Each structure stands twice: as structure tokens, then as C-alpha cells.
Short mmCIF file of C-alpha atoms and ligand atoms in Angstrom, two decimals:
data_model
loop_
_atom_site.label_atom_id
_atom_site.label_comp_id
_atom_site.label_asym_id
_atom_site.label_seq_id
_atom_site.Cartn_x
_atom_site.Cartn_y
_atom_site.Cartn_z
CA MET Z 79 -23.52 -20.36 -7.38
CA THR Z 80 -25.67 -17.79 -5.54
CA ILE Z 81 -24.54 -16.55 -2.15
CA ALA Z 82 -27.08 -14.87 0.11
CA PRO Z 83 -26.35 -11.16 0.62
CA THR Z 84 -24.79 -10.21 3.95
CA HIS Z 85 -25.51 -6.80 5.34
CA PHE Z 86 -22.79 -5.47 7.63
CA GLU Z 87 -24.02 -2.95 10.18
CA THR Z 88 -20.85 -0.86 10.18
CA VAL Z 89 -20.51 -0.69 6.38
CA GLY Z 90 -21.86 2.32 4.48
CA ALA Z 91 -24.06 2.10 1.38
CA GLU Z 92 -21.30 2.65 -1.23
CA ALA Z 93 -18.95 0.08 0.28
CA GLN Z 94 -21.87 -2.34 0.68
CA THR Z 95 -22.69 -2.00 -3.04
CA LEU Z 96 -19.07 -2.87 -3.87
CA LEU Z 97 -19.20 -5.89 -1.55
CA ASP Z 98 -22.46 -7.09 -3.14
CA TYR Z 99 -20.82 -6.85 -6.58
CA ILE Z 100 -17.74 -8.84 -5.52
CA ARG Z 101 -19.94 -11.47 -3.87
CA ASP Z 102 -22.05 -11.90 -7.02
CA GLU Z 103 -19.30 -11.66 -9.64
CA TYR Z 104 -16.37 -13.27 -7.82
CA PRO Z 105 -17.86 -15.74 -5.34
CA ALA Z 106 -14.57 -17.63 -4.93
CA SER Z 107 -12.97 -14.62 -3.27
CA TRP Z 108 -16.02 -13.70 -1.19
CA ARG Z 109 -15.73 -16.00 1.87
CA ILE Z 110 -12.34 -14.59 2.87
CA ILE Z 111 -13.59 -11.00 2.58
CA GLU Z 112 -16.74 -11.83 4.53
CA ALA Z 113 -14.70 -13.45 7.32
CA ASN Z 114 -12.37 -10.44 7.38
CA ILE Z 115 -15.25 -7.99 7.88
CA GLY Z 116 -16.85 -10.29 10.46
CA ARG Z 117 -13.66 -10.24 12.53
CA ASN Z 118 -12.90 -6.52 12.03
CA PRO Z 119 -16.22 -4.73 11.51
CA HIS Z 120 -15.11 -1.32 12.80
CA LEU Z 121 -11.59 -1.35 11.41
CA PHE Z 122 -12.87 -2.38 7.97
CA ALA Z 123 -15.54 0.32 8.03
CA ASP Z 124 -13.03 2.93 9.17
CA ILE Z 125 -11.14 2.62 5.89
CA ALA Z 126 -13.64 1.19 3.43
CA ASN Z 127 -16.46 3.67 4.09
CA ARG Z 128 -14.11 6.57 3.39
CA ALA Z 129 -11.94 5.11 0.61
CA VAL Z 130 -14.84 3.68 -1.39
CA GLY Z 131 -16.71 6.97 -1.00
CA TRP Z 132 -13.73 8.83 -2.47
CA ALA Z 133 -13.54 6.39 -5.40
CA SER Z 134 -17.28 6.86 -5.95
CA SER Z 135 -16.83 10.66 -6.10
CA HIS Z 136 -13.95 10.20 -8.54
CA PHE Z 137 -15.64 7.73 -10.95
CA GLY Z 138 -19.38 8.04 -10.36
CA PRO Z 139 -21.40 4.78 -10.39
CA SER Z 140 -18.72 2.83 -12.32
CA TYR Z 141 -16.57 2.77 -9.14
CA VAL Z 142 -18.26 -0.56 -8.37
CA GLN Z 143 -16.95 -2.35 -11.48
CA ILE Z 144 -13.59 -0.56 -11.47
CA LEU Z 145 -12.76 -1.49 -7.87
CA GLY Z 146 -14.44 -4.93 -7.98
CA ASP Z 147 -12.90 -6.04 -11.29
CA GLY Z 148 -9.59 -4.38 -10.39
CA TYR Z 149 -9.43 -6.34 -7.15
CA ALA Z 150 -10.33 -9.64 -8.85
CA HIS Z 151 -7.71 -9.20 -11.60
CA PHE Z 152 -5.06 -8.13 -9.09
CA LEU Z 153 -5.81 -11.11 -6.83
CA THR Z 154 -5.63 -13.55 -9.75
CA ASP Z 155 -2.26 -12.14 -10.81
CA VAL Z 156 -0.89 -12.22 -7.26
CA ASN Z 157 -1.91 -15.86 -6.80
CA ARG Z 158 -0.46 -16.90 -10.16
CA GLU Z 159 2.84 -15.09 -9.51
CA GLN Z 160 3.12 -16.59 -6.02
CA LEU Z 161 2.60 -20.13 -7.34
CA SER Z 162 5.30 -19.76 -9.96
CA TYR Z 163 7.60 -18.07 -7.38
CA ASP Z 164 7.19 -21.14 -5.15
CA LYS Z 165 8.49 -23.28 -8.04
CA ARG Z 166 11.17 -20.92 -9.36
CA GLY Z 167 12.53 -19.75 -6.00
CA SER Z 168 13.04 -16.15 -7.09
CA TYR Z 169 10.94 -13.27 -8.40
CA ARG Z 170 10.31 -13.32 -12.15
CA ASN Z 171 11.52 -9.81 -12.87
CA ARG Z 172 14.81 -8.41 -11.67
CA SER Z 173 15.04 -5.05 -13.37
CA TYR Z 174 12.86 -1.99 -13.73
CA ASP Z 175 13.05 -2.38 -17.53
CA ASP Z 176 11.47 -5.85 -17.35
CA VAL Z 177 8.62 -4.48 -15.26
CA TYR Z 178 8.17 -1.44 -17.47
CA LYS Z 179 7.48 -3.70 -20.46
CA ASP Z 180 5.07 -6.03 -18.61
CA VAL Z 181 3.33 -3.57 -16.34
CA TYR Z 182 3.88 0.17 -16.49
CA ASP Z 183 3.73 0.31 -20.30
CA ASN Z 184 0.63 -1.88 -20.43
CA ASP Z 185 -2.37 0.44 -20.14
CA GLN Z 186 -4.93 -2.34 -19.92
CA TYR Z 187 -3.00 -3.97 -17.10
CA MET Z 188 -2.49 -0.70 -15.25
CA GLN Z 189 -6.21 0.11 -15.37
CA TYR Z 190 -6.96 -2.89 -13.16
CA TYR Z 191 -3.71 -2.86 -11.20
CA ASN Z 192 -3.99 0.58 -9.59
CA TRP Z 193 -7.46 -0.03 -8.26
CA GLY Z 194 -6.64 -3.58 -7.21
CA VAL Z 195 -3.82 -2.21 -5.00
CA PHE Z 196 -6.21 0.41 -3.62
CA ALA Z 197 -8.85 -2.21 -2.71
CA THR Z 198 -6.35 -4.50 -0.92
CA THR Z 199 -5.90 -1.74 1.69
CA PHE Z 200 -9.25 -2.76 3.21
CA LEU Z 201 -10.15 -6.12 1.59
CA TRP Z 202 -7.01 -7.92 2.86
CA GLU Z 203 -7.13 -8.57 6.59
CA HIS Z 204 -3.37 -8.34 7.02
CA HIS Z 205 -3.46 -4.89 5.37
CA LEU Z 206 -6.13 -3.81 7.87
CA ARG Z 207 -3.62 -4.71 10.60
CA ILE Z 208 -1.04 -2.52 8.90
CA TYR Z 209 -3.52 0.36 8.71
CA GLN Z 210 -4.24 -0.05 12.45
CA PHE Z 211 -0.51 0.04 13.20
CA PHE Z 212 -0.15 3.09 10.89
CA ILE Z 213 -2.75 5.04 12.89
CA GLN Z 214 -1.53 3.98 16.34
CA ALA Z 215 2.23 4.15 15.81
CA PHE Z 216 2.52 6.96 13.25
CA VAL Z 217 -0.54 9.16 12.61
CA ASN Z 218 -1.41 9.61 16.29
CA HIS Z 219 2.13 10.95 16.89
CA LEU Z 220 2.28 13.50 14.07
CA GLN Z 221 2.78 17.11 15.10
CA PRO Z 222 -0.50 19.05 14.65
CA ASP Z 223 1.25 21.74 12.59
CA GLY Z 224 3.91 19.44 11.12
CA ASN Z 225 4.52 18.30 7.55
CA VAL Z 226 4.98 14.82 6.06
CA ILE Z 227 6.71 13.69 2.87
CA GLU Z 228 5.29 10.58 1.17
CA LEU Z 229 7.39 8.84 -1.51
CA GLY Z 230 5.58 6.57 -4.01
CA SER Z 231 2.17 7.89 -2.99
CA GLY Z 232 0.13 6.05 -5.66
CA SER Z 233 -3.57 6.78 -5.14
CA GLY Z 234 -2.59 8.89 -2.11
CA ILE Z 235 -4.70 6.69 0.13
CA TRP Z 236 -2.20 6.74 3.02
CA SER Z 237 -1.79 10.53 3.06
CA SER Z 238 -5.52 11.13 2.58
CA LEU Z 239 -6.40 8.69 5.37
CA ALA Z 240 -3.83 10.29 7.67
CA ALA Z 241 -4.98 13.81 6.75
CA SER Z 242 -8.56 12.90 7.55
CA LYS Z 243 -7.44 11.75 11.04
CA THR Z 244 -5.45 14.94 11.76
CA SER Z 245 -6.38 18.60 11.66
CA GLY Z 246 -3.34 20.75 10.82
CA THR Z 247 -0.69 18.36 9.45
CA THR Z 248 0.21 18.82 5.76
CA PHE Z 249 1.27 16.07 3.34
CA THR Z 250 3.35 16.14 0.13
CA GLY Z 251 3.22 13.01 -2.05
CA ILE Z 252 5.63 12.19 -4.89
CA ASP Z 253 4.93 9.54 -7.54
CA ILE Z 254 6.53 8.59 -10.85
CA SER Z 255 3.14 7.91 -12.45
CA LYS Z 256 1.31 10.98 -13.74
CA SER Z 257 -2.02 9.16 -13.65
CA ALA Z 258 -1.41 8.22 -10.00
CA VAL Z 259 -0.76 11.89 -9.18
CA ALA Z 260 -4.04 12.88 -10.87
CA VAL Z 261 -5.96 10.18 -9.02
CA ALA Z 262 -4.40 11.10 -5.67
CA THR Z 263 -5.29 14.76 -6.18
CA SER Z 264 -8.88 13.90 -7.06
CA LEU Z 265 -9.30 11.49 -4.10
CA SER Z 266 -7.90 14.07 -1.67
CA GLN Z 267 -10.50 16.53 -2.96
CA ALA Z 268 -13.25 13.97 -2.43
CA ALA Z 269 -11.86 13.40 1.08
CA GLY Z 270 -11.99 17.15 1.77
CA VAL Z 271 -8.28 17.22 2.65
CA ASP Z 272 -6.86 18.74 -0.56
CA SER Z 273 -5.95 21.98 1.24
CA ARG Z 274 -3.43 19.92 3.28
CA CYS Z 275 -2.38 17.29 0.67
CA THR Z 276 -0.31 18.06 -2.43
CA PHE Z 277 0.67 15.34 -4.90
CA LYS Z 278 3.47 15.89 -7.41
CA PHE Z 279 4.99 13.97 -10.29
CA GLY Z 280 8.61 12.92 -9.74
CA ASN Z 281 11.12 10.17 -9.17
CA ALA Z 282 11.39 9.53 -5.43
CA LEU Z 283 15.05 8.57 -5.85
CA GLU Z 284 15.84 11.98 -7.29
CA PHE Z 285 13.71 13.92 -4.82
CA VAL Z 286 15.39 17.11 -3.64
CA HIS Z 287 13.63 19.27 -1.08
CA GLU Z 288 14.47 22.96 -0.93
CA GLY Z 289 14.18 24.50 2.50
CA GLU Z 290 13.73 22.97 5.92
CA ARG Z 291 13.40 19.24 6.33
CA PHE Z 292 10.00 17.58 6.83
CA ASN Z 293 8.85 16.53 10.31
CA ALA Z 294 7.95 12.99 9.24
CA GLY Z 295 8.14 10.61 6.27
CA LEU Z 296 6.04 7.86 4.73
CA SER Z 297 6.50 5.26 2.00
CA CYS Z 298 4.21 2.27 1.55
CA PHE Z 299 4.87 -0.65 -0.78
CA LEU Z 300 7.53 1.02 -2.90
CA MET Z 301 10.74 -0.60 -1.58
CA GLU Z 302 10.14 -3.96 -3.27
CA HIS Z 303 9.51 -2.21 -6.61
CA LEU Z 304 13.02 -0.76 -6.72
CA GLU Z 305 16.33 -2.25 -7.81
CA ALA Z 306 18.08 -0.53 -4.88
CA PRO Z 307 15.59 0.28 -2.08
CA GLN Z 308 18.41 1.61 0.11
CA MET Z 309 18.37 4.72 -2.12
CA LEU Z 310 14.75 5.36 -1.09
CA ILE Z 311 15.60 4.94 2.58
CA ARG Z 312 18.49 7.40 2.29
CA LYS Z 313 16.18 9.91 0.56
CA LEU Z 314 13.73 9.68 3.46
CA ALA Z 315 16.55 9.94 6.02
CA GLU Z 316 17.95 13.09 4.43
CA SER Z 317 14.51 14.74 3.85
CA VAL Z 318 13.24 14.37 7.44
CA VAL Z 319 14.61 16.04 10.58
CA PRO Z 320 16.85 13.97 12.88
CA GLY Z 321 14.55 12.17 15.33
CA GLY Z 322 11.58 12.56 12.93
CA ILE Z 323 9.32 9.53 12.55
CA ILE Z 324 9.14 7.48 9.34
CA PHE Z 325 6.53 4.86 8.44
CA LEU Z 326 7.59 2.30 5.84
CA THR Z 327 6.09 -0.91 4.52
CA ALA Z 328 7.62 -3.65 2.38
CA ALA Z 329 6.55 -6.99 0.93
CA ILE Z 330 8.49 -10.09 2.02
CA THR Z 331 8.61 -13.22 -0.19
CA ALA Z 332 5.45 -11.95 -1.86
CA ALA Z 333 5.66 -12.20 -5.64
CA GLU Z 334 3.95 -9.72 -7.88
CA VAL Z 335 4.85 -9.02 -11.46
CA ASP Z 336 6.42 -5.67 -10.53
CA HIS Z 337 8.22 -6.80 -7.38
CA ILE Z 338 11.94 -6.71 -8.12
CA TYR Z 339 13.77 -6.57 -4.81
CA GLU Z 340 13.30 -9.79 -2.86
CA PHE Z 341 13.27 -9.32 0.90
CA ARG Z 342 13.56 -12.81 2.41
CA SER Z 343 12.88 -11.90 6.04
CA GLU Z 344 11.88 -9.11 8.41
CA GLY Z 345 15.57 -8.98 9.36
CA ASP Z 346 16.50 -8.08 5.76
CA VAL Z 347 14.27 -5.00 5.96
CA VAL Z 348 15.50 -4.00 9.43
CA ALA Z 349 19.16 -4.38 8.42
CA MET Z 350 18.63 -2.20 5.35
CA LEU Z 351 16.91 0.55 7.33
CA GLU Z 352 19.46 0.48 10.16
CA SER Z 353 22.40 0.76 7.77
CA ASN Z 354 20.89 3.67 5.84
CA GLY Z 355 20.23 6.30 8.47
CA LEU Z 356 17.17 5.02 10.34
CA ARG Z 357 16.63 3.45 13.75
CA VAL Z 358 13.85 0.86 13.89
CA VAL Z 359 11.46 1.60 16.76
CA LYS Z 360 8.50 -0.76 16.17
CA LEU Z 361 7.71 -3.44 13.62
CA LEU Z 362 4.60 -5.33 12.60
CA SER Z 363 4.78 -8.38 10.36
CA ALA Z 364 1.34 -9.12 8.94
CA THR Z 365 0.55 -12.30 7.06
CA PRO Z 366 -2.46 -13.73 5.30
CA GLN Z 367 -3.58 -17.26 6.24
CA ALA Z 368 -0.44 -19.45 6.31
CA ASP Z 369 -0.42 -22.59 4.12
CA VAL Z 370 2.34 -25.02 5.12
CA ARG Z 371 2.23 -26.70 1.68
CA ARG Z 372 3.70 -23.54 0.22
CA ARG Z 373 7.40 -22.82 0.14
CA PHE Z 374 7.12 -19.10 0.86
CA LEU Z 375 4.88 -17.20 3.28
CA PRO Z 376 3.95 -13.97 1.50
CA ARG Z 377 3.70 -11.15 4.01
CA SER Z 378 3.90 -7.42 4.53
CA VAL Z 379 6.05 -5.74 7.11
CA ALA Z 380 5.38 -2.27 8.49
CA VAL Z 381 8.04 -0.37 10.37
CA LEU Z 382 8.01 2.73 12.51
CA ALA Z 383 11.51 4.21 12.42
CA GLN Z 384 13.24 7.40 13.44
CA VAL Z 385 15.89 9.32 11.54
CA LYS Z 386 19.15 8.70 13.43
CA GLN Z 387 20.20 11.63 15.60
CA THR Z 388 23.79 10.52 16.05
CA ALA Z 389 26.04 8.23 14.03
CA GLU Z 390 24.90 5.29 16.17
CA TRP Z 391 21.20 5.93 16.88
C1 LIG B 577 2.41 -0.65 -5.20
S1 LIG B 577 2.18 1.03 -5.52
C2 LIG B 577 1.92 1.64 -3.87
C3 LIG B 577 1.15 2.90 -3.88
C4 LIG B 577 0.78 3.43 -2.48
N1 LIG B 577 1.97 3.78 -1.71
C5 LIG B 577 -0.06 2.42 -1.72
O1 LIG B 577 0.48 1.76 -0.81
O2 LIG B 577 -1.25 2.25 -2.07
C6 LIG B 577 3.81 1.63 -5.90
C7 LIG B 577 3.79 3.08 -6.34
O3 LIG B 577 5.14 3.54 -6.46
C8 LIG B 577 5.25 4.35 -7.64
N2 LIG B 577 6.67 4.35 -8.02
C9 LIG B 577 7.41 3.35 -8.57
N3 LIG B 577 8.69 3.76 -8.72
C10 LIG B 577 8.76 5.04 -8.25
C11 LIG B 577 9.82 6.00 -8.14
N4 LIG B 577 11.06 5.72 -8.51
N5 LIG B 577 9.51 7.21 -7.63
C12 LIG B 577 8.25 7.52 -7.23
N6 LIG B 577 7.22 6.65 -7.32
C13 LIG B 577 7.47 5.42 -7.81
C14 LIG B 577 4.30 3.70 -8.63
O4 LIG B 577 3.92 4.59 -9.65
C15 LIG B 577 3.14 3.31 -7.70
O5 LIG B 577 2.20 4.35 -7.59
#
């Protein structure tokens, strides 16, 4: 099947080359992406033009295959896991050890996985909504000379995007994957924000910060990967000043091979945050196209919270 090329006015040359590749190689996934860009031309371009440019600086010309194939593999896995979750009624893996065997210790899998996650930030429309909320509710309220701690920073895309929208704020990212730390460092250099972004290897649950607390905190799509996400929330609450803002995202009834903790509703996430030192200020629940034939509606929730200033709020 050949699909005529679509040129999007807002999309830069590197992102357009990636889109052309996905359209030609993975036509089944193309219509949804095309509709997404058609509905959100400026929002899409705001992330994709920058993020794809950083990946291009990191990899050279092979960024096209790495991001395109990574996205296609990731999408196939997500769809397969969600179908079997609908039948089984619970996530496949329950412990970190199960995931380690299937995912983190599988180099071939990880090669596609990391870049698939990266590409969903702009290729999935509901993730564009989360990015918009991130900028409006969190980034625009950061102190110009403040500092932000990010736990589970992965490719560093959230810190690098935020750093490129601010001028004096500094960011420290922690990730348990050494390769993720290397990638995040390289992408922040490509973004020209490496003087304000530092990425370090470490377990977020054992994070200990010497000195004064951070002004703000950030953790995207890590909670559902943990056996006890409340430990992550407590780490953020104790690392950030009382009243400091925290941006968190979590997946709800969205199966992926490395999702362990099953949030069943937005209320589950809110209750966990509220009982572990945070006050929920704003929440966005973003979903892909709903399909009423399916048992579960996979979705992502983003929360703006504040570290409680008293025992109650
Ligand atoms: C789904 S990725 C999300 C990455 C990034 N936050 C994003 O939204 O693109 C989850 C990340 O959490 C990291 N991670 C998993 N367990 C962790 C832990 N205990 N401490 C720090 N990072 C962890 C993984 O290495 C991975 O980079």
C-alpha cells in the first residue's frame, strides 16, 4: 500500500523525514499520527522539531530507523499487552524481577523500547495533551533561578524540554539505567541546555540529597514501574521544599510488559499522593481514542501537586 506523502507546514525537515519513514514502513500506524498532527500542528511541532533534532545529533542519519522502528515495535508490544490484559484482568508482571528478565536484561528489546517511549511523547495525541499541561501548569511556574529534581529521567526529554523553555532553572535527573543517563546527557548537549541539566545514575528510591531541598520535583511514567510507588512519592516530598510544585504522571489500566503497579482509576493515584505528603492541585486525565468493546480504557494521568506545608495540606 502506498500512501501519498503529507507535508506539514509546522514540521521541520528532520521530523518530516521521520514521519515519511513511518508512513512508508508502517502504514497501519500512519493515519492516527497524521490525524494527530492535523489537529495539533503547533503543539506537535513544538516538541517533535526539537526532540527529533536532538536524536538526530545523537545518532546521525540512523535516527530515522531507530526512532521509527522503535516506535513501531513499542506500539506492537503495547497493543499485544493490552489485549491480553483485557482477557486476564491484571497486568502480566507483578515484580521487578519478572520485568528484569523480560525487559531490562534483554538488550535487543531495550534498544527499541527506549526510543519507542521517547517517540510516544509527540506521536501519541494524549501525550501531547500531557506535554501542554506540563508547560502550562508546571514549567511556566518554575522559579527562574530555582532547581528541579527529576526521578526516573530516562532520555531526559522532560528536563531538556523544560530547560529549553526556561532560562536560569537547573535540573538534576536520576535514573537506574546507565545507558539512559548517557543518552539524557547527550540529548541535553544537543539541546544546548547541558550547562543547566545534570543526569546521574542511581536508584530513585534510595535518593538522598545533601544540602538544601529542591524548589520543584518531576517524575514521569515511573510510578507504574515500581512495586511500591508510594516510596517514590515520599522521596519527592522529602527532597522538595514545603509548598514546592511537583509534576507527576502515571499510567492507568494501561498494560505494558514492565508495568507492575496497576492503578485502576485517577482516584487511586490521587489517594496515593495525598497520603504520602503531597496535595493535589490540578489533574489531567488523557486518553487515546476510547473503544467500548474493550474492558479497560488505557490512559495517562498527569498531576500538579504541592509538597504539604502542614500535616493537613
Ligand atoms: C517508562 S521510562 C520513563 C522515562 C522518562 N521519565 C519519560 O517519561 O520519557 C521509566 C524510566 O524509569 C527508570 N527507572 C526504573 N526504575 C527506577 C528506579 N528505581 N530509580 C530510577 N529510575 C528508574 C527506567 O530506567 C526508565 O528510564
